[in-house]
XYZ file of C-alpha atoms in Angstrom:
605
model
C 14.807 31.440 -13.973
C 11.273 32.167 -12.847
C 9.455 32.475 -16.163
C 9.519 33.721 -19.730
C 10.690 37.101 -18.489
C 13.787 39.167 -19.103
C 16.282 36.329 -18.632
C 14.317 34.006 -20.928
C 13.849 36.772 -23.484
C 17.533 37.539 -23.493
C 18.430 33.930 -24.314
C 15.462 32.333 -26.055
C 13.110 34.990 -27.414
C 13.742 36.385 -30.872
C 12.803 39.898 -29.781
C 11.946 41.454 -26.440
C 8.256 41.194 -25.807
C 7.619 39.142 -28.958
C 4.780 36.664 -28.465
C 4.861 32.988 -29.396
C 2.618 32.897 -32.441
C 1.368 29.875 -34.326
C 2.153 31.441 -37.680
C 5.764 32.215 -36.711
C 6.741 29.126 -34.753
C 9.522 26.633 -35.259
C 7.704 23.430 -36.117
C 9.210 21.113 -33.532
C 7.151 18.132 -34.609
C 8.122 15.193 -36.827
C 7.855 15.929 -40.513
C 5.781 13.026 -41.817
C 7.378 13.436 -45.238
C 10.782 12.967 -43.658
C 9.961 10.574 -40.839
C 11.239 7.453 -42.617
C 14.750 8.839 -42.669
C 14.502 9.697 -39.004
C 14.255 13.400 -39.693
C 12.628 15.961 -37.416
C 12.920 19.280 -39.152
C 12.373 22.945 -38.381
C 10.007 24.353 -40.953
C 9.487 28.014 -39.976
C 10.207 30.641 -37.357
C 9.798 30.366 -33.607
C 9.706 32.274 -30.358
C 12.826 30.352 -29.406
C 16.221 30.931 -30.933
C 17.396 28.531 -33.659
C 19.954 26.784 -31.392
C 17.245 25.993 -28.836
C 14.795 24.922 -31.516
C 17.357 22.674 -33.157
C 18.409 21.213 -29.812
C 14.783 20.447 -28.967
C 14.363 18.828 -32.358
C 17.360 16.624 -31.646
C 15.947 15.609 -28.268
C 12.585 14.744 -29.816
C 14.330 12.613 -32.434
C 16.614 10.809 -29.992
C 13.880 10.144 -27.453
C 11.567 8.775 -30.154
C 14.318 6.391 -31.317
C 15.093 5.069 -27.842
C 14.089 1.465 -27.225
C 14.035 -0.641 -24.069
C 13.872 -4.238 -25.202
C 15.466 -6.157 -22.331
C 13.720 -6.796 -19.034
C 16.543 -5.496 -16.899
C 15.929 -4.808 -13.228
C 15.299 -1.130 -13.949
C 13.080 -1.702 -16.998
C 9.878 -0.482 -15.333
C 11.575 2.747 -14.240
C 13.184 3.131 -17.666
C 9.920 2.777 -19.544
C 8.180 5.127 -17.135
C 10.886 7.743 -17.653
C 10.706 7.265 -21.418
C 6.923 7.419 -21.687
C 6.734 10.366 -19.310
C 9.342 12.367 -21.201
C 7.774 11.493 -24.557
C 4.356 12.545 -23.309
C 5.674 15.786 -21.849
C 7.350 16.715 -25.117
C 4.302 15.799 -27.200
C 1.595 17.002 -24.826
C 3.156 20.086 -23.281
C 6.479 21.469 -24.485
C 5.999 21.295 -28.248
C 2.367 22.485 -28.304
C 3.272 25.492 -26.115
C 6.173 26.452 -28.343
C 4.330 25.867 -31.608
C 1.056 27.585 -30.790
C 0.409 31.038 -29.368
C -3.205 30.436 -28.340
C -3.041 27.058 -26.660
C -5.671 27.089 -23.900
C -4.372 27.536 -20.388
C -4.756 24.067 -18.872
C -5.540 23.631 -15.184
C -5.191 20.014 -14.081
C -7.132 18.913 -11.014
C -5.295 15.903 -9.604
C -4.993 13.949 -6.411
C -5.474 10.647 -4.662
C -8.435 8.311 -4.716
C -11.382 9.747 -2.830
C -9.823 13.173 -2.341
C -12.817 14.866 -3.956
C -11.353 15.933 -7.301
C -14.482 15.370 -9.370
C -16.689 16.977 -6.750
C -14.439 20.033 -6.792
C -14.459 20.167 -10.609
C -18.251 19.913 -10.714
C -18.572 22.585 -8.063
C -16.227 24.943 -9.896
C -18.152 24.492 -13.137
C -21.511 24.729 -11.398
C -22.961 21.435 -12.606
C -22.131 17.738 -12.745
C -19.749 17.256 -15.643
C -17.588 14.533 -14.100
C -19.635 12.117 -11.972
C -17.764 11.526 -8.750
C -16.539 7.969 -8.283
C -17.449 6.759 -11.783
C -13.846 6.229 -12.765
C -12.745 4.403 -9.638
C -11.259 1.923 -9.860
C -11.851 0.490 -13.317
C -11.674 3.419 -15.724
C -9.329 6.330 -16.099
C -10.683 8.770 -18.641
C -9.590 12.351 -18.046
C -12.441 14.834 -18.376
C -11.632 18.121 -20.143
C -14.032 21.011 -19.565
C -13.509 24.046 -21.800
C -15.300 27.032 -23.253
C -17.057 26.335 -26.600
C -14.780 28.934 -28.176
C -11.879 26.529 -27.655
C -13.635 23.470 -29.066
C -11.514 23.374 -32.188
C -8.295 22.916 -30.239
C -9.554 19.868 -28.356
C -11.801 18.302 -30.976
C -9.101 18.584 -33.652
C -6.967 16.329 -31.462
C -4.282 18.874 -30.713
C -4.436 17.667 -27.098
C -3.523 14.039 -26.264
C -3.945 13.216 -29.966
C -3.463 9.472 -29.554
C -6.514 9.060 -27.311
C -10.070 8.659 -28.666
C -12.591 11.446 -28.028
C -15.910 11.083 -26.227
C -18.559 13.356 -24.758
C -19.819 10.776 -22.247
C -18.168 11.039 -18.808
C -19.368 7.526 -17.975
C -17.933 5.937 -21.113
C -16.037 2.707 -20.463
C -13.980 3.157 -23.634
C -10.510 4.539 -22.821
C -10.086 8.057 -24.124
C -10.543 11.749 -23.397
C -13.963 13.045 -22.376
C -14.598 16.500 -23.882
C -17.222 18.769 -22.352
C -17.837 22.323 -23.569
C -19.281 24.667 -20.958
C -19.964 28.406 -21.040
C -19.009 28.684 -17.360
C -15.348 28.141 -18.245
C -13.436 31.258 -19.236
C -12.374 31.305 -22.925
C -8.747 30.296 -23.279
C -8.907 28.200 -20.113
C -9.662 24.509 -19.620
C -10.045 22.353 -16.522
C -8.754 18.773 -16.580
C -10.162 16.218 -14.158
C -7.352 13.647 -13.860
C -7.570 9.947 -13.026
C -6.473 9.045 -9.506
C -2.725 9.287 -9.056
C -2.774 6.214 -6.786
C -5.222 4.141 -8.825
C -4.910 0.370 -8.578
C -4.560 0.438 -12.365
C -1.041 1.133 -13.600
C -2.521 2.478 -16.847
C -4.649 4.953 -14.914
C -1.682 6.097 -12.835
C 0.397 6.653 -15.962
C -2.425 8.567 -17.644
C -2.920 10.719 -14.561
C 0.745 11.649 -14.586
C 0.573 12.366 -18.305
C -2.429 14.683 -17.912
C -0.780 16.532 -15.041
C 2.424 17.047 -17.017
C 0.428 18.421 -19.952
C -1.001 21.241 -17.847
C 0.170 24.773 -17.132
C -1.128 24.764 -13.575
C -1.870 22.015 -11.078
C -4.773 22.227 -8.681
C -3.767 19.418 -6.350
C -6.512 18.039 -4.137
C -5.777 16.218 -0.905
C -7.479 15.716 2.439
C -6.679 16.425 6.050
C -6.108 12.708 6.582
C -3.983 11.971 3.502
C -2.006 15.098 2.655
C 1.260 13.508 3.843
C 0.931 10.315 1.729
C 3.933 9.400 -0.399
C 2.189 9.217 -3.790
C 1.180 12.908 -3.984
C 4.586 14.129 -2.868
C 6.447 12.202 -5.514
C 4.462 14.124 -8.132
C 4.680 17.428 -6.288
C 8.465 17.140 -6.227
C 8.351 16.589 -9.983
C 6.321 19.782 -10.275
C 8.897 21.664 -8.224
C 11.764 20.332 -10.350
C 10.180 21.708 -13.529
C 8.886 24.935 -11.906
C 5.250 23.981 -12.446
C 2.839 26.303 -10.691
C 0.840 24.387 -8.086
C -2.092 25.322 -5.890
C -3.175 22.964 -3.105
C -6.785 22.311 -2.182
C -7.018 20.860 1.312
C -10.380 19.119 1.335
C -12.607 18.006 4.213
C -10.708 19.866 6.902
C -12.311 19.856 10.362
C -12.454 23.477 11.569
C -10.548 22.674 14.753
C -7.671 21.119 12.763
C -7.463 23.698 9.988
C -4.633 25.799 11.424
C -2.467 22.838 12.458
C -2.927 20.973 9.169
C -2.276 24.063 7.043
C 0.860 24.841 9.027
C 2.234 21.325 8.603
C 1.289 21.223 4.918
C 2.997 24.579 4.353
C 6.145 23.191 5.938
C 6.062 20.131 3.676
C 5.522 22.298 0.606
C 8.464 24.481 1.570
C 10.688 21.419 1.972
C 9.576 20.225 -1.483
C 10.462 23.535 -3.137
C 6.851 24.737 -3.394
C 6.828 27.360 -0.657
C 4.922 29.848 -2.841
C 2.076 27.471 -3.662
C -1.265 28.820 -2.397
C -3.323 26.584 -0.103
C -7.118 26.621 -0.216
C -8.975 24.912 2.618
C -12.410 23.403 2.076
C -14.271 22.465 5.214
C -16.069 19.154 5.624
C -19.546 20.164 4.424
C -22.791 18.615 3.253
C -23.101 18.649 -0.528
C -25.937 20.468 -2.242
C -27.144 18.440 -5.233
C -23.728 16.818 -5.338
C -21.904 20.159 -5.302
C -19.984 22.051 -2.662
C -21.645 25.253 -1.449
C -20.667 28.300 -3.455
C -19.157 29.955 -0.399
C -16.808 27.009 0.198
C -15.173 27.215 -3.197
C -15.493 30.921 -3.878
C -11.798 31.641 -3.118
C -10.704 28.897 -5.538
C -13.128 29.902 -8.283
C -12.217 33.549 -7.877
C -8.507 32.786 -8.075
C -8.921 30.649 -11.218
C -11.089 33.319 -12.810
C -8.500 35.941 -12.006
C -5.736 33.821 -13.528
C -7.825 33.251 -16.652
C -8.801 36.866 -17.195
C -5.589 38.624 -16.259
C -3.279 38.025 -19.169
C -0.197 39.037 -17.216
C -0.865 36.536 -14.444
C -1.792 33.755 -16.862
C 1.235 34.318 -19.063
C 3.505 34.539 -16.040
C 2.322 31.155 -14.781
C 2.413 29.619 -18.240
C 5.886 31.030 -18.892
C 7.267 29.837 -15.576
C 5.967 26.315 -16.157
C 7.217 26.178 -19.748
C 10.583 27.621 -18.756
C 10.959 25.072 -15.993
C 9.915 22.205 -18.242
C 12.457 23.139 -20.919
C 15.250 23.761 -18.424
C 14.551 20.393 -16.790
C 14.906 18.531 -20.090
C 18.706 18.050 -20.055
C 18.554 16.311 -16.678
C 15.570 14.242 -17.799
C 17.404 13.220 -20.968
C 20.505 12.289 -18.960
C 18.370 10.080 -16.751
C 16.945 8.391 -19.832
C 20.464 7.990 -21.220
C 21.516 6.194 -18.039
C 18.654 3.734 -18.479
C 19.570 3.303 -22.145
C 23.177 2.640 -21.213
C 22.060 -0.087 -18.823
C 20.214 -1.700 -21.725
C 23.305 -1.508 -23.926
C 25.534 -2.940 -21.202
C 23.062 -5.698 -20.393
C 22.753 -6.723 -24.033
C 26.532 -6.657 -24.447
C 27.016 -8.750 -21.301
C 24.573 -11.395 -22.517
C 26.250 -11.459 -25.924
C 29.716 -11.725 -24.349
C 28.590 -14.545 -22.090
C 27.180 -16.415 -25.067
C 30.286 -15.849 -27.168
C 32.694 -16.860 -24.416
C 30.840 -20.041 -23.502
C 30.529 -21.260 -27.064
C 34.081 -20.278 -27.982
C 35.343 -22.193 -24.953
C 33.172 -25.194 -25.805
C 34.272 -25.255 -29.429
C 37.958 -24.862 -28.610
C 37.633 -27.669 -26.083
C 36.267 -30.112 -28.643
C 39.768 -30.825 -29.964
C 40.771 -32.155 -26.554
C 37.530 -34.027 -25.944
C 37.836 -35.965 -29.182
C 41.574 -36.620 -29.178
C 42.485 -37.354 -25.554
C 41.176 -40.908 -25.570
C 38.000 -40.491 -23.519
C 35.879 -41.699 -26.460
C 37.818 -45.010 -26.315
C 36.794 -45.891 -22.761
C 34.204 -48.442 -21.710
C 32.469 -50.386 -24.449
C 34.874 -49.188 -27.135
C 37.849 -50.578 -25.231
C 36.076 -53.912 -24.741
C 35.241 -54.180 -28.418
C 38.836 -53.256 -29.328
C 40.145 -56.116 -27.217
C 37.788 -58.466 -28.996
C 39.012 -57.116 -32.304
C 42.764 -57.425 -31.761
C 42.727 -60.353 -29.325
C 44.688 -58.319 -26.816
C 45.260 -61.147 -24.369
C 47.041 -63.288 -26.927
C 48.611 -60.411 -28.822
C 50.540 -58.838 -25.991
C 51.874 -62.104 -24.534
C 55.401 -62.593 -25.842
C 55.463 -59.496 -28.082
C 58.987 -58.863 -29.289
C 60.292 -55.372 -28.588
C 61.183 -54.706 -32.186
C 58.676 -52.680 -34.229
C 58.867 -55.040 -37.189
C 57.928 -58.069 -35.142
C 55.178 -56.083 -33.341
C 53.622 -55.151 -36.666
C 53.822 -58.766 -37.820
C 52.080 -59.972 -34.672
C 49.381 -57.268 -34.978
C 48.830 -58.120 -38.626
C 48.503 -61.807 -37.855
C 46.198 -61.145 -34.910
C 43.665 -59.002 -36.762
C 43.803 -60.580 -40.217
C 40.413 -61.981 -41.071
C 38.620 -60.600 -37.985
C 35.795 -59.120 -40.071
C 33.087 -60.150 -37.620
C 34.744 -58.249 -34.750
C 35.203 -55.053 -36.800
C 31.519 -54.142 -36.989
C 30.864 -54.152 -33.203
C 34.012 -52.047 -32.730
C 32.923 -49.611 -35.432
C 29.433 -49.309 -33.930
C 30.839 -48.813 -30.426
C 33.156 -46.042 -31.638
C 30.332 -44.205 -33.397
C 28.030 -44.599 -30.402
C 30.642 -43.327 -27.949
C 31.548 -40.393 -30.199
C 27.866 -39.478 -30.577
C 27.299 -39.616 -26.811
C 30.312 -37.390 -26.154
C 29.245 -34.914 -28.832
C 25.713 -34.727 -27.502
C 27.046 -34.168 -23.974
C 29.227 -31.293 -25.158
C 26.240 -29.611 -26.826
C 24.029 -30.068 -23.764
C 26.743 -28.814 -21.427
C 27.337 -25.551 -23.282
C 23.605 -24.811 -23.496
C 23.289 -25.487 -19.763
C 26.244 -23.201 -19.048
C 24.755 -20.329 -21.046
C 21.425 -20.894 -19.311
C 23.050 -20.735 -15.898
C 24.891 -17.504 -16.700
C 21.903 -15.816 -18.298
C 19.663 -16.767 -15.392
C 21.976 -14.815 -13.104
C 20.657 -11.616 -14.713
C 17.091 -10.333 -14.751
C 17.193 -9.735 -18.500
C 18.671 -13.141 -19.311
C 16.242 -14.949 -17.029
C 13.355 -13.123 -18.697
C 14.525 -14.138 -22.168
C 14.736 -17.777 -21.084
C 11.323 -17.573 -19.452
C 9.760 -16.041 -22.552
C 11.467 -18.367 -25.031
C 11.319 -22.056 -23.999
C 13.655 -23.039 -26.831
C 16.502 -21.455 -24.856
C 16.084 -23.753 -21.869
C 17.372 -26.984 -23.433
C 18.952 -28.219 -26.622
C 16.565 -28.493 -29.532
C 14.560 -31.620 -30.198
C 16.527 -32.116 -33.383
C 19.902 -32.492 -31.653
C 19.726 -36.289 -31.432
C 19.070 -36.689 -35.149
C 21.651 -34.041 -36.035
C 24.335 -35.833 -34.019
C 23.469 -39.208 -35.533
C 23.551 -37.720 -39.015
C 26.884 -35.979 -38.425
C 28.534 -39.105 -37.023
C 27.102 -41.265 -39.800
C 28.321 -38.833 -42.453
C 31.767 -38.816 -40.877
C 31.824 -42.625 -40.909
C 30.949 -42.607 -44.599
C 33.777 -40.172 -45.253
C 36.222 -42.416 -43.402
C 35.111 -45.361 -45.510
C 35.527 -43.335 -48.703
C 39.002 -42.153 -47.697
C 40.152 -45.670 -46.881
C 38.828 -47.010 -50.175
C 40.395 -44.141 -52.089
C 43.828 -44.712 -50.537
C 43.377 -48.445 -50.977
C 43.502 -48.012 -54.731
C 47.277 -47.699 -54.478
C 49.349 -50.843 -54.985
C 51.194 -50.424 -51.709
C 48.113 -50.490 -49.457
C 45.630 -52.446 -51.521
C 46.720 -55.937 -50.558
C 46.911 -55.151 -46.859
C 43.470 -53.496 -46.871
C 42.038 -56.513 -48.665
C 43.730 -58.739 -46.113
C 42.294 -56.857 -43.129
C 39.018 -55.929 -44.800
C 37.765 -52.384 -45.368
C 35.548 -52.500 -42.262
C 38.468 -53.571 -40.118
C 40.768 -50.885 -41.475
C 38.070 -48.226 -40.963
C 37.611 -49.353 -37.369
C 41.364 -49.160 -36.771
C 41.805 -45.625 -38.137
C 38.636 -44.417 -36.388
C 40.005 -45.777 -33.135
C 43.365 -44.129 -33.753
C 41.722 -40.790 -34.659
C 40.359 -40.331 -31.143
C 43.797 -40.555 -29.585
C 46.515 -37.953 -29.902
C 49.591 -38.708 -27.759
C 50.073 -34.979 -27.167
C 46.574 -34.535 -25.710
C 46.161 -37.781 -23.742
C 44.754 -37.239 -20.254
C 44.189 -39.835 -17.522
C 44.225 -42.603 -20.094
C 44.517 -46.084 -18.639
C 47.397 -48.328 -19.588
C 45.126 -50.633 -21.568
C 43.648 -47.788 -23.574
C 47.066 -46.272 -24.142
C 48.435 -49.577 -25.433
C 45.348 -50.108 -27.589
C 45.693 -46.670 -29.151
C 49.352 -47.310 -29.797
C 48.509 -50.642 -31.416
C 45.924 -48.941 -33.676
C 48.451 -46.337 -34.754
C 51.135 -48.941 -35.448
C 48.680 -51.071 -37.371
C 47.653 -48.088 -39.507
C 51.302 -47.419 -40.222
C 51.734 -51.083 -41.210
C 48.846 -50.815 -43.676
C 49.476 -47.354 -45.170
C 53.022 -46.469 -44.271
C 54.010 -44.042 -41.527
C 53.468 -40.754 -43.381
C 50.282 -41.865 -45.144
C 48.827 -43.165 -41.887
C 49.618 -39.944 -40.022
C 47.978 -37.842 -42.746
C 44.911 -40.076 -42.923
C 44.354 -40.126 -39.162
C 44.836 -36.334 -38.910
C 42.312 -35.808 -41.726
C 39.784 -38.141 -40.110
C 40.211 -36.423 -36.738
C 39.807 -32.948 -38.268
C 36.707 -33.959 -40.194
C 35.084 -35.157 -37.006
C 36.075 -31.965 -35.181
C 34.594 -29.863 -37.985
C 31.339 -31.801 -37.711
C 31.373 -31.462 -33.915
C 31.958 -27.709 -34.126
C 29.003 -27.423 -36.500
C 26.727 -29.363 -34.154
C 27.691 -27.280 -31.122
C 27.406 -24.044 -33.117
C 23.881 -24.971 -34.181
C 22.863 -24.998 -30.515
C 23.776 -21.309 -30.369
C 21.229 -20.241 -32.980
C 18.251 -19.814 -30.589
C 20.361 -17.607 -28.311
C 21.565 -15.512 -31.242
C 17.968 -15.094 -32.376
C 16.917 -14.014 -28.890
C 19.638 -11.373 -28.800
C 18.818 -10.203 -32.304
C 15.140 -9.751 -31.457
C 16.018 -7.857 -28.280
C 18.782 -5.809 -29.866
C 19.230 -2.310 -28.472
C 19.813 0.559 -30.928
C 23.539 1.161 -31.188
C 24.938 4.033 -29.109
C 21.503 5.342 -28.140
C 22.763 6.382 -24.707
C 25.514 8.518 -26.213
C 23.108 10.118 -28.683
C 20.713 10.998 -25.869
C 23.451 12.546 -23.744
C 24.716 14.580 -26.683
C 21.221 15.944 -27.382
C 20.769 16.947 -23.743
C 24.141 18.671 -23.679
C 23.273 20.506 -26.886
C 20.128 21.960 -25.313
C 22.016 22.823 -22.139
C 24.537 24.820 -24.163
C 21.774 26.503 -26.175
C 20.003 27.607 -23.018
């Protein structure tokens, strides 16, 4: 479609030839009374059909709700696409649909040093935008308009989020407004920041100003017309059917034909074959302005566009038509970026869940396969039971083994405490290692992604276990030890066990059952013969004291209590990661909602 002509009228216009009027427009802007519930409502009539108006409303709503919270590899592109689409909806599409007398905006854009401001000043006939003032530190667009259109700009209908100023040399970011009788009523000229400014903010603002305009007057030079930066924007203009005129500045007379021919070829390849080209020779300025004769063709053409309603409306309609028709593809692109965010967040969450689930399920093996009993614990156990004497001449019968064990450990109160301390110390070390290992594993996996690495970089608490882990482990192990003591004393109230517990001593019995709790014959791995025999001795001794069934139940309870405490300690190390994911949460199903809104507009068109 080439404009708001017959095809557009047949599908979008309420009646053939009906004008877009402010008093009969669908209000495609957020209703501030309904904004808290996420509503964007249609309040009155429009030049577009209800399906198109409603589809546009849905797009505005979905785009405004889209969030990019994770620093994925494509985040910069995603945010650029989002901000550009938001700005185009707010600055161009909605104002054109909602208002019948929006001034016709001509944006003068181009690269640094191309002569944009000089051209603007020359077209106006006086210095309204001092050349070079904005490079490279400021980026205030200058809007020159007829005083009759002051209300539109001063009432902040245009770029409403930017402050207003009347000083072209102001260092405060904002829009510079200049009323001038030399500008045709209903027309405004926009002097854009440099499209290739060293400032990212300036580049973004330049793009925003260009996309808010009905017509682009793109300024380049004979030396720089083939640069990449201008063509990226010109291709955007072609994709949305924006009308573009090219001003080829500072062209040596002898190179004019060759440069124009090559530029025409490039424009044709970019889909802008019908764009007029105006050449401006390399001339001496007169009071900072180009000679009238040099810019007469440009000024005459702009004046003609501004005074001939048919020409102006044709250009405006073509640009608006192209912008609206390009929206579904733009929304799909944004949806792809949003989907990447959703997938990235889900991948980080899955990685976290899998690592901690694996770590927690592995605790049962770690604390029941005998590894806690190695080293110092084994040495203290030998001191406690007198292993060297005990195992020499042991009779094979269980009864005699129990008698020998009982005789060997009876009264060894002094040896019980070092054993108890060694068990607690070894258990604490193993528990701390498990917590550190799982945090390190999550770190390693997250650092393999740009988003995960960024979260870790931004939040130091994700890099290592918290400073409170040591105290938490000590407290958990100490509490468990107290529970073991309480259980032993409670069971010791029975007549059957009381005398034996008194004979061994509570500390000794606690040390025995603690030792036995960290060994489960079904989970034993690579356990040395000495440790295996020691664990078997502890189990047999517990059975001698409490009876077989009572001992089995007590040891299982003690083991489970420690595992519960260990799971709690390891789980607490997950909290910082959960918080990081919560703070960077992506709105649920935003990609699907965006795609659906784009498809709805596509169907309505």
